PDB file of N, CA and C in Angstrom:
ATOM      1  N   MET A   1       0.828  -0.971   0.011  1.00 70.00           N
ATOM      2  CA  MET A   1       0.262  -0.113   0.080  1.00 70.00           C
ATOM      3  C   MET A   1       0.950   1.155  -0.277  1.00 70.00           C
ATOM      4  N   GLU A   2       2.040   0.863   0.484  1.00 90.00           N
ATOM      5  CA  GLU A   2       2.987   2.357   0.822  1.00 90.00           C
ATOM      6  C   GLU A   2       3.293   2.860  -0.654  1.00 90.00           C
ATOM      7  N   TRP A   3       3.455   2.195  -1.930  1.00 83.00           N
ATOM      8  CA  TRP A   3       3.591   2.265  -3.079  1.00 83.00           C
ATOM      9  C   TRP A   3       2.745   2.860  -3.709  1.00 83.00           C
ATOM     10  N   VAL A   4       1.309   2.722  -3.469  1.00 84.00           N
ATOM     11  CA  VAL A   4       0.141   3.403  -3.870  1.00 84.00           C
ATOM     12  C   VAL A   4      -0.074   4.549  -3.404  1.00 84.00           C
ATOM     13  N   ALA A   5       0.307   5.202  -2.357  1.00 84.00           N
ATOM     14  CA  ALA A   5       0.795   6.427  -1.649  1.00 84.00           C
ATOM     15  C   ALA A   5       1.721   7.565  -2.365  1.00 84.00           C
ATOM     16  N   VAL A   6       3.040   6.693  -2.493  1.00 84.00           N
ATOM     17  CA  VAL A   6       4.199   7.083  -3.008  1.00 84.00           C
ATOM     18  C   VAL A   6       3.457   7.465  -4.597  1.00 84.00           C
ATOM     19  N   ALA A   7       2.575   6.821  -5.480  1.00 85.00           N
ATOM     20  CA  ALA A   7       2.724   7.290  -6.759  1.00 85.00           C
ATOM     21  C   ALA A   7       1.571   8.062  -6.685  1.00 85.00           C
ATOM     22  N   ALA A   8       0.604   7.864  -5.717  1.00 85.00           N
ATOM     23  CA  ALA A   8      -0.191   9.341  -5.654  1.00 85.00           C
ATOM     24  C   ALA A   8       0.174  10.501  -4.987  1.00 85.00           C
ATOM     25  N   GLU A   9       1.015  10.563  -4.644  1.00 90.00           N
ATOM     26  CA  GLU A   9       1.807  11.659  -4.201  1.00 90.00           C
ATOM     27  C   GLU A   9       3.020  12.395  -5.125  1.00 90.00           C
ATOM     28  N   SER A  10       3.104  11.483  -6.372  1.00 89.00           N
ATOM     29  CA  SER A  10       4.064  11.659  -6.893  1.00 89.00           C
ATOM     30  C   SER A  10       3.283  12.259  -8.525  1.00 89.00           C
ATOM     31  N   THR A  11       2.269  11.492  -8.500  1.00 92.00           N
ATOM     32  CA  THR A  11       1.196  12.300  -9.176  1.00 92.00           C
ATOM     33  C   THR A  11       0.408  13.829  -9.400  1.00 92.00           C
ATOM     34  N   VAL A  12       0.266  13.713  -8.295  1.00 88.00           N
ATOM     35  CA  VAL A  12       0.283  15.141  -7.778  1.00 88.00           C
ATOM     36  C   VAL A  12       0.605  16.419  -7.441  1.00 88.00           C
ATOM     37  N   ILE A  13       2.207  16.205  -7.312  1.00 92.00           N
ATOM     38  CA  ILE A  13       3.136  16.838  -7.812  1.00 92.00           C
ATOM     39  C   ILE A  13       3.671  17.157  -9.233  1.00 92.00           C
ATOM     40  N   ILE A  14       3.859  16.070  -9.750  1.00 93.00           N
ATOM     41  CA  ILE A  14       3.419  16.143 -11.146  1.00 93.00           C
ATOM     42  C   ILE A  14       2.781  17.134 -11.989  1.00 93.00           C
ATOM     43  N   LEU A  15       1.743  16.859 -11.126  1.00 90.00           N
ATOM     44  CA  LEU A  15       0.079  17.767 -12.189  1.00 90.00           C
ATOM     45  C   LEU A  15       0.553  19.026 -11.896  1.00 90.00           C
ATOM     46  N   PHE A  16       0.968  19.421 -10.146  1.00 90.00           N
ATOM     47  CA  PHE A  16       1.365  20.976  -9.854  1.00 90.00           C
ATOM     48  C   PHE A  16       1.952  21.456 -10.770  1.00 90.00           C
ATOM     49  N   LEU A  17       3.418  20.311 -10.762  1.00 91.00           N
ATOM     50  CA  LEU A  17       4.368  21.497 -11.714  1.00 91.00           C
ATOM     51  C   LEU A  17       4.007  21.754 -12.983  1.00 91.00           C
ATOM     52  N   GLY A  18       3.175  20.624 -13.572  1.00 90.00           N
ATOM     53  CA  GLY A  18       2.744  20.784 -14.802  1.00 90.00           C
ATOM     54  C   GLY A  18       1.858  21.776 -14.892  1.00 90.00           C
ATOM     55  N   ALA A  19       0.770  22.467 -14.001  1.00 90.00           N
ATOM     56  CA  ALA A  19       0.157  23.214 -14.350  1.00 90.00           C
ATOM     57  C   ALA A  19       0.842  25.032 -14.143  1.00 90.00           C
ATOM     58  N   VAL A  20       2.107  24.676 -13.011  1.00 91.00           N
ATOM     59  CA  VAL A  20       2.809  26.146 -13.037  1.00 91.00           C
ATOM     60  C   VAL A  20       3.318  25.947 -14.042  1.00 91.00           C
ATOM     61  N   PHE A  21       4.262  25.330 -14.603  1.00 90.00           N
ATOM     62  CA  PHE A  21       4.677  25.654 -16.338  1.00 90.00           C
ATOM     63  C   PHE A  21       3.765  26.207 -16.991  1.00 90.00           C
ATOM     64  N   ARG A  22       2.800  25.601 -17.531  1.00 90.00           N
ATOM     65  CA  ARG A  22       1.641  25.930 -18.434  1.00 90.00           C
ATOM     66  C   ARG A  22       1.583  27.724 -17.952  1.00 90.00           C
ATOM     67  N   TYR A  23       1.244  27.936 -16.671  1.00 89.00           N
ATOM     68  CA  TYR A  23       0.767  29.140 -16.417  1.00 89.00           C
ATOM     69  C   TYR A  23       2.143  30.319 -16.799  1.00 89.00           C
ATOM     70  N   VAL A  24       3.243  29.617 -15.912  1.00 90.00           N
ATOM     71  CA  VAL A  24       4.233  30.625 -16.142  1.00 90.00           C
ATOM     72  C   VAL A  24       5.232  30.825 -17.195  1.00 90.00           C
ATOM     73  N   VAL A  25       4.841  29.715 -18.617  1.00 89.00           N
ATOM     74  CA  VAL A  25       5.692  29.366 -19.311  1.00 89.00           C
ATOM     75  C   VAL A  25       5.002  29.755 -20.254  1.00 89.00           C
ATOM     76  N   LEU A  26       4.369  28.792 -20.871  1.00 92.00           N
ATOM     77  CA  LEU A  26       3.030  28.480 -22.050  1.00 92.00           C
ATOM     78  C   LEU A  26       2.376  29.615 -22.453  1.00 92.00           C
ATOM     79  N   LYS A  27       1.159  30.078 -21.029  1.00 93.00           N
ATOM     80  CA  LYS A  27       0.224  31.306 -21.780  1.00 93.00           C
ATOM     81  C   LYS A  27       1.134  32.338 -21.849  1.00 93.00           C
ATOM     82  N   PRO A  28       2.472  33.067 -21.082  1.00 92.00           N
ATOM     83  CA  PRO A  28       2.907  34.135 -22.090  1.00 92.00           C
ATOM     84  C   PRO A  28       3.489  33.703 -22.725  1.00 92.00           C
ATOM     85  N   LEU A  29       4.106  32.733 -23.761  1.00 93.00           N
ATOM     86  CA  LEU A  29       4.693  32.332 -24.557  1.00 93.00           C
ATOM     87  C   LEU A  29       3.595  32.438 -25.684  1.00 93.00           C
ATOM     88  N   ASN A  30       2.301  31.930 -25.260  1.00 95.00           N
ATOM     89  CA  ASN A  30       1.342  31.773 -26.181  1.00 95.00           C
ATOM     90  C   ASN A  30       0.649  33.260 -26.638  1.00 95.00           C
ATOM     91  N   ALA A  31       0.295  34.008 -25.758  1.00 95.00           N
ATOM     92  CA  ALA A  31       0.159  35.482 -25.921  1.00 95.00           C
ATOM     93  C   ALA A  31       1.313  36.094 -26.856  1.00 95.00           C
ATOM     94  N   SER A  32       2.367  35.818 -26.567  1.00 96.00           N
ATOM     95  CA  SER A  32       3.451  36.968 -27.634  1.00 96.00           C
ATOM     96  C   SER A  32       3.758  36.234 -28.949  1.00 96.00           C
ATOM     97  N   ILE A  33       3.222  35.350 -29.230  1.00 97.00           N
ATOM     98  CA  ILE A  33       3.220  34.564 -29.971  1.00 97.00           C
ATOM     99  C   ILE A  33       1.637  35.105 -30.972  1.00 97.00           C
ATOM    100  N   GLN A  34       0.395  34.985 -30.483  1.00 97.00           N
ATOM    101  CA  GLN A  34      -0.504  35.793 -31.098  1.00 97.00           C
ATOM    102  C   GLN A  34      -0.423  36.754 -31.134  1.00 97.00           C
ATOM    103  N   ALA A  35       0.186  37.912 -30.333  1.00 97.00           N
ATOM    104  CA  ALA A  35       0.473  39.278 -30.328  1.00 97.00           C
ATOM    105  C   ALA A  35       1.758  39.660 -32.377  1.00 97.00           C
ATOM    106  N   LEU A  36       2.804  38.352 -32.198  1.00 98.00           N
ATOM    107  CA  LEU A  36       3.012  38.707 -33.177  1.00 98.00           C
ATOM    108  C   LEU A  36       2.643  38.356 -34.458  1.00 98.00           C
ATOM    109  N   GLN A  37       1.353  37.019 -34.290  1.00 98.00           N
ATOM    110  CA  GLN A  37       0.933  36.896 -35.790  1.00 98.00           C
ATOM    111  C   GLN A  37      -0.161  38.663 -36.040  1.00 98.00           C
ATOM    112  N   LYS A  38      -0.601  39.289 -35.096  1.00 98.00           N
ATOM    113  CA  LYS A  38      -1.225  40.377 -35.186  1.00 98.00           C
ATOM    114  C   LYS A  38      -0.671  41.279 -35.853  1.00 98.00           C
ATOM    115  N   THR A  39       0.855  41.385 -35.322  1.00 98.00           N
ATOM    116  CA  THR A  39       1.772  42.262 -36.068  1.00 98.00           C
ATOM    117  C   THR A  39       2.013  41.829 -37.641  1.00 98.00           C
ATOM    118  N   ILE A  40       2.038  41.336 -37.446  1.00 98.00           N
ATOM    119  CA  ILE A  40       2.565  40.127 -38.951  1.00 98.00           C
ATOM    120  C   ILE A  40       1.596  40.643 -40.072  1.00 98.00           C
ATOM    121  N   GLU A  41      -0.174  40.248 -39.388  1.00 98.00           N
ATOM    122  CA  GLU A  41      -1.185  40.575 -40.582  1.00 98.00           C
ATOM    123  C   GLU A  41      -1.174  42.003 -40.726  1.00 98.00           C
ATOM    124  N   LYS A  42      -1.175  43.203 -39.569  1.00 98.00           N
ATOM    125  CA  LYS A  42      -1.083  44.498 -39.965  1.00 98.00           C
ATOM    126  C   LYS A  42       0.202  44.869 -41.025  1.00 98.00           C
ATOM    127  N   MET A  43       1.522  43.936 -40.791  1.00 98.00           N
ATOM    128  CA  MET A  43       2.449  44.557 -41.747  1.00 98.00           C
ATOM    129  C   MET A  43       1.848  43.921 -43.109  1.00 98.00           C
ATOM    130  N   ASN A  44       1.305  43.099 -43.238  1.00 98.00           N
ATOM    131  CA  ASN A  44       0.619  42.283 -44.565  1.00 98.00           C
ATOM    132  C   ASN A  44      -0.175  43.115 -45.106  1.00 98.00           C
ATOM    133  N   ALA A  45      -0.715  43.584 -44.548  1.00 97.00           N
ATOM    134  CA  ALA A  45      -2.193  44.589 -44.872  1.00 97.00           C
ATOM    135  C   ALA A  45      -1.203  46.119 -45.033  1.00 97.00           C
ATOM    136  N   GLN A  46      -0.175  46.682 -44.611  1.00 98.00           N
ATOM    137  CA  GLN A  46       0.317  47.619 -45.103  1.00 98.00           C
ATOM    138  C   GLN A  46       1.185  47.576 -46.867  1.00 98.00           C
ATOM    139  N   GLU A  47       1.717  46.464 -46.967  1.00 97.00           N
ATOM    140  CA  GLU A  47       2.420  45.855 -47.757  1.00 97.00           C
ATOM    141  C   GLU A  47       1.367  45.924 -49.172  1.00 97.00           C
ATOM    142  N   ASP A  48       0.404  45.202 -49.127  1.00 97.00           N
ATOM    143  CA  ASP A  48      -0.547  45.240 -50.149  1.00 97.00           C
ATOM    144  C   ASP A  48      -0.676  46.550 -50.399  1.00 97.00           C
ATOM    145  N   LYS A  49      -1.653  47.811 -49.690  1.00 97.00           N
ATOM    146  CA  LYS A  49      -1.425  48.860 -49.700  1.00 97.00           C
ATOM    147  C   LYS A  49      -0.790  49.466 -50.385  1.00 97.00           C
ATOM    148  N   ARG A  50       0.539  49.577 -49.996  1.00 97.00           N
ATOM    149  CA  ARG A  50       2.037  49.677 -50.452  1.00 97.00           C
ATOM    150  C   ARG A  50       1.943  49.228 -52.257  1.00 97.00           C
ATOM    151  N   GLU A  51       2.013  48.213 -52.150  1.00 97.00           N
ATOM    152  CA  GLU A  51       2.017  47.658 -53.773  1.00 97.00           C
ATOM    153  C   GLU A  51       0.791  48.442 -54.920  1.00 97.00           C
ATOM    154  N   GLU A  52      -0.545  48.616 -53.820  1.00 97.00           N
ATOM    155  CA  GLU A  52      -1.414  49.174 -54.841  1.00 97.00           C
ATOM    156  C   GLU A  52      -1.090  50.629 -55.140  1.00 97.00           C
ATOM    157  N   LYS A  53      -0.837  51.404 -54.552  1.00 97.00           N
ATOM    158  CA  LYS A  53       0.153  52.281 -54.760  1.00 97.00           C
ATOM    159  C   LYS A  53       1.257  52.528 -55.772  1.00 97.00           C
ATOM    160  N   ARG A  54       2.473  51.849 -55.570  1.00 97.00           N
ATOM    161  CA  ARG A  54       3.204  51.886 -56.744  1.00 97.00           C
ATOM    162  C   ARG A  54       2.445  51.039 -57.930  1.00 97.00           C
ATOM    163  N   GLN A  55       1.560  49.819 -57.864  1.00 96.00           N
ATOM    164  CA  GLN A  55       0.961  49.914 -59.193  1.00 96.00           C
ATOM    165  C   GLN A  55       0.188  50.896 -59.842  1.00 96.00           C
ATOM    166  N   GLU A  56      -0.866  51.618 -59.077  1.00 97.00           N
ATOM    167  CA  GLU A  56      -1.032  53.251 -59.296  1.00 97.00           C
ATOM    168  C   GLU A  56       0.078  54.317 -60.007  1.00 97.00           C
ATOM    169  N   MET A  57       0.992  54.508 -59.076  1.00 97.00           N
ATOM    170  CA  MET A  57       2.139  55.379 -59.452  1.00 97.00           C
ATOM    171  C   MET A  57       2.769  54.493 -61.038  1.00 97.00           C
ATOM    172  N   ASP A  58       2.936  53.808 -61.329  1.00 95.00           N
ATOM    173  CA  ASP A  58       3.191  52.953 -62.968  1.00 95.00           C
ATOM    174  C   ASP A  58       2.701  52.990 -63.899  1.00 95.00           C
ATOM    175  N   LYS A  59       1.174  53.229 -63.382  1.00 95.00           N
ATOM    176  CA  LYS A  59       0.383  53.919 -64.483  1.00 95.00           C
ATOM    177  C   LYS A  59       0.219  54.856 -64.577  1.00 95.00           C
ATOM    178  N   ARG A  60       0.425  55.817 -63.962  1.00 96.00           N
ATOM    179  CA  ARG A  60       0.463  57.142 -63.647  1.00 96.00           C
ATOM    180  C   ARG A  60       1.535  57.646 -64.905  1.00 96.00           C
ATOM    181  N   LEU A  61       2.577  57.087 -64.322  1.00 95.00           N
ATOM    182  CA  LEU A  61       4.133  57.178 -64.823  1.00 95.00           C
ATOM    183  C   LEU A  61       4.004  57.058 -66.466  1.00 95.00           C
ATOM    184  N   VAL A  62       3.674  55.821 -67.067  1.00 94.00           N
ATOM    185  CA  VAL A  62       3.447  55.252 -68.277  1.00 94.00           C
ATOM    186  C   VAL A  62       2.841  56.545 -69.176  1.00 94.00           C
ATOM    187  N   ALA A  63       1.748  57.348 -68.437  1.00 93.00           N
ATOM    188  CA  ALA A  63       0.832  57.768 -68.895  1.00 93.00           C
ATOM    189  C   ALA A  63       1.674  59.652 -69.010  1.00 93.00           C
ATOM    190  N   VAL A  64       2.334  59.736 -67.965  1.00 94.00           N
ATOM    191  CA  VAL A  64       3.492  60.929 -68.121  1.00 94.00           C
ATOM    192  C   VAL A  64       4.365  60.816 -69.283  1.00 94.00           C
ATOM    193  N   GLU A  65       4.998  59.560 -69.615  1.00 93.00           N
ATOM    194  CA  GLU A  65       5.821  59.149 -70.365  1.00 93.00           C
ATOM    195  C   GLU A  65       5.593  59.499 -71.850  1.00 93.00           C
ATOM    196  N   SER A  66       4.060  58.566 -72.303  1.00 91.00           N
ATOM    197  CA  SER A  66       2.791  59.045 -73.501  1.00 91.00           C
ATOM    198  C   SER A  66       3.347  60.560 -73.891  1.00 91.00           C
ATOM    199  N   SER A  67       2.558  61.022 -72.321  1.00 92.00           N
ATOM    200  CA  SER A  67       2.694  62.891 -72.735  1.00 92.00           C
ATOM    201  C   SER A  67       3.775  63.641 -73.482  1.00 92.00           C
ATOM    202  N   THR A  68       4.603  63.131 -72.305  1.00 93.00           N
ATOM    203  CA  THR A  68       5.944  63.796 -72.645  1.00 93.00           C
ATOM    204  C   THR A  68       6.400  63.448 -74.260  1.00 93.00           C
ATOM    205  N   LYS A  69       6.330  62.750 -74.589  1.00 90.00           N
ATOM    206  CA  LYS A  69       6.999  61.972 -75.594  1.00 90.00           C
ATOM    207  C   LYS A  69       5.688  62.794 -76.954  1.00 90.00           C
ATOM    208  N   SER A  70       4.611  62.635 -76.779  1.00 88.00           N
ATOM    209  CA  SER A  70       4.061  63.694 -77.960  1.00 88.00           C
ATOM    210  C   SER A  70       4.205  64.657 -77.580  1.00 88.00           C
ATOM    211  N   ALA A  71       4.590  65.795 -76.227  1.00 86.00           N
ATOM    212  CA  ALA A  71       4.620  66.757 -76.333  1.00 86.00           C
ATOM    213  C   ALA A  71       6.197  67.163 -76.683  1.00 86.00           C
ATOM    214  N   HIS A  72       7.554  66.411 -76.917  1.00 88.00           N
ATOM    215  CA  HIS A  72       8.678  66.436 -77.940  1.00 88.00           C
ATOM    216  C   HIS A  72       8.211  66.316 -79.080  1.00 88.00           C
ATOM    217  N   LYS A  73       7.421  65.403 -79.530  1.00 86.00           N
ATOM    218  CA  LYS A  73       7.365  65.169 -80.723  1.00 86.00           C
ATOM    219  C   LYS A  73       6.630  66.685 -81.760  1.00 86.00           C
ATOM    220  N   ARG A  74       5.695  67.279 -81.146  1.00 86.00           N
ATOM    221  CA  ARG A  74       4.750  68.743 -81.150  1.00 86.00           C
ATOM    222  C   ARG A  74       5.955  70.000 -81.441  1.00 86.00           C
ATOM    223  N   ILE A  75       6.548  69.235 -80.001  1.00 86.00           N
ATOM    224  CA  ILE A  75       8.381  70.828 -80.049  1.00 86.00           C
ATOM    225  C   ILE A  75       9.048  70.409 -80.887  1.00 86.00           C
ATOM    226  N   ASP A  76       9.400  69.414 -81.740  1.00 83.00           N
ATOM    227  CA  ASP A  76      10.262  69.427 -82.396  1.00 83.00           C
ATOM    228  C   ASP A  76       9.958  69.707 -83.883  1.00 83.00           C
ATOM    229  N   GLU A  77       8.158  69.374 -84.237  1.00 82.00           N
ATOM    230  CA  GLU A  77       7.724  69.791 -85.550  1.00 82.00           C
ATOM    231  C   GLU A  77       7.491  71.358 -85.360  1.00 82.00           C
ATOM    232  N   ILE A  78       7.463  72.072 -84.395  1.00 83.00           N
ATOM    233  CA  ILE A  78       7.481  73.620 -84.226  1.00 83.00           C
ATOM    234  C   ILE A  78       9.019  74.134 -84.642  1.00 83.00           C
ATOM    235  N   VAL A  79       9.914  73.481 -84.073  1.00 81.00           N
ATOM    236  CA  VAL A  79      11.072  73.827 -84.061  1.00 81.00           C
ATOM    237  C   VAL A  79      11.637  73.696 -86.032  1.00 81.00           C
ATOM    238  N   GLU A  80      11.526  72.697 -86.125  1.00 80.00           N
ATOM    239  CA  GLU A  80      11.766  72.256 -87.702  1.00 80.00           C
ATOM    240  C   GLU A  80      11.058  73.334 -88.761  1.00 80.00           C
ATOM    241  N   GLY A  81       9.814  73.417 -88.562  1.00 74.00           N
ATOM    242  CA  GLY A  81       8.834  74.677 -89.376  1.00 74.00           C
ATOM    243  C   GLY A  81       9.473  76.204 -88.746  1.00 74.00           C
ATOM    244  N   ARG A  82      10.463  76.367 -88.630  1.00 66.00           N
ATOM    245  CA  ARG A  82      10.693  77.743 -88.548  1.00 66.00           C
ATOM    246  C   ARG A  82      11.691  77.643 -89.404  1.00 66.00           C
TER     247      ARG A  82
END
């Protein structure tokens, strides 16, 4: 019967240490991981917005280059016509 008491005490001690480990180590670690995950999601959203803006700027740049090319052509025609 003595070994049953020792096994019961050992089980209680192991369960207690497991609970302490969970609250001292695992719970704060899990909270940190969740905070990092939220931060990464925000960064991804910001990167998506930046990419959209860059694509808009690319379109505008193409339009400006086309307009500039057309303006240069007209200027060259005016200069040659003198």
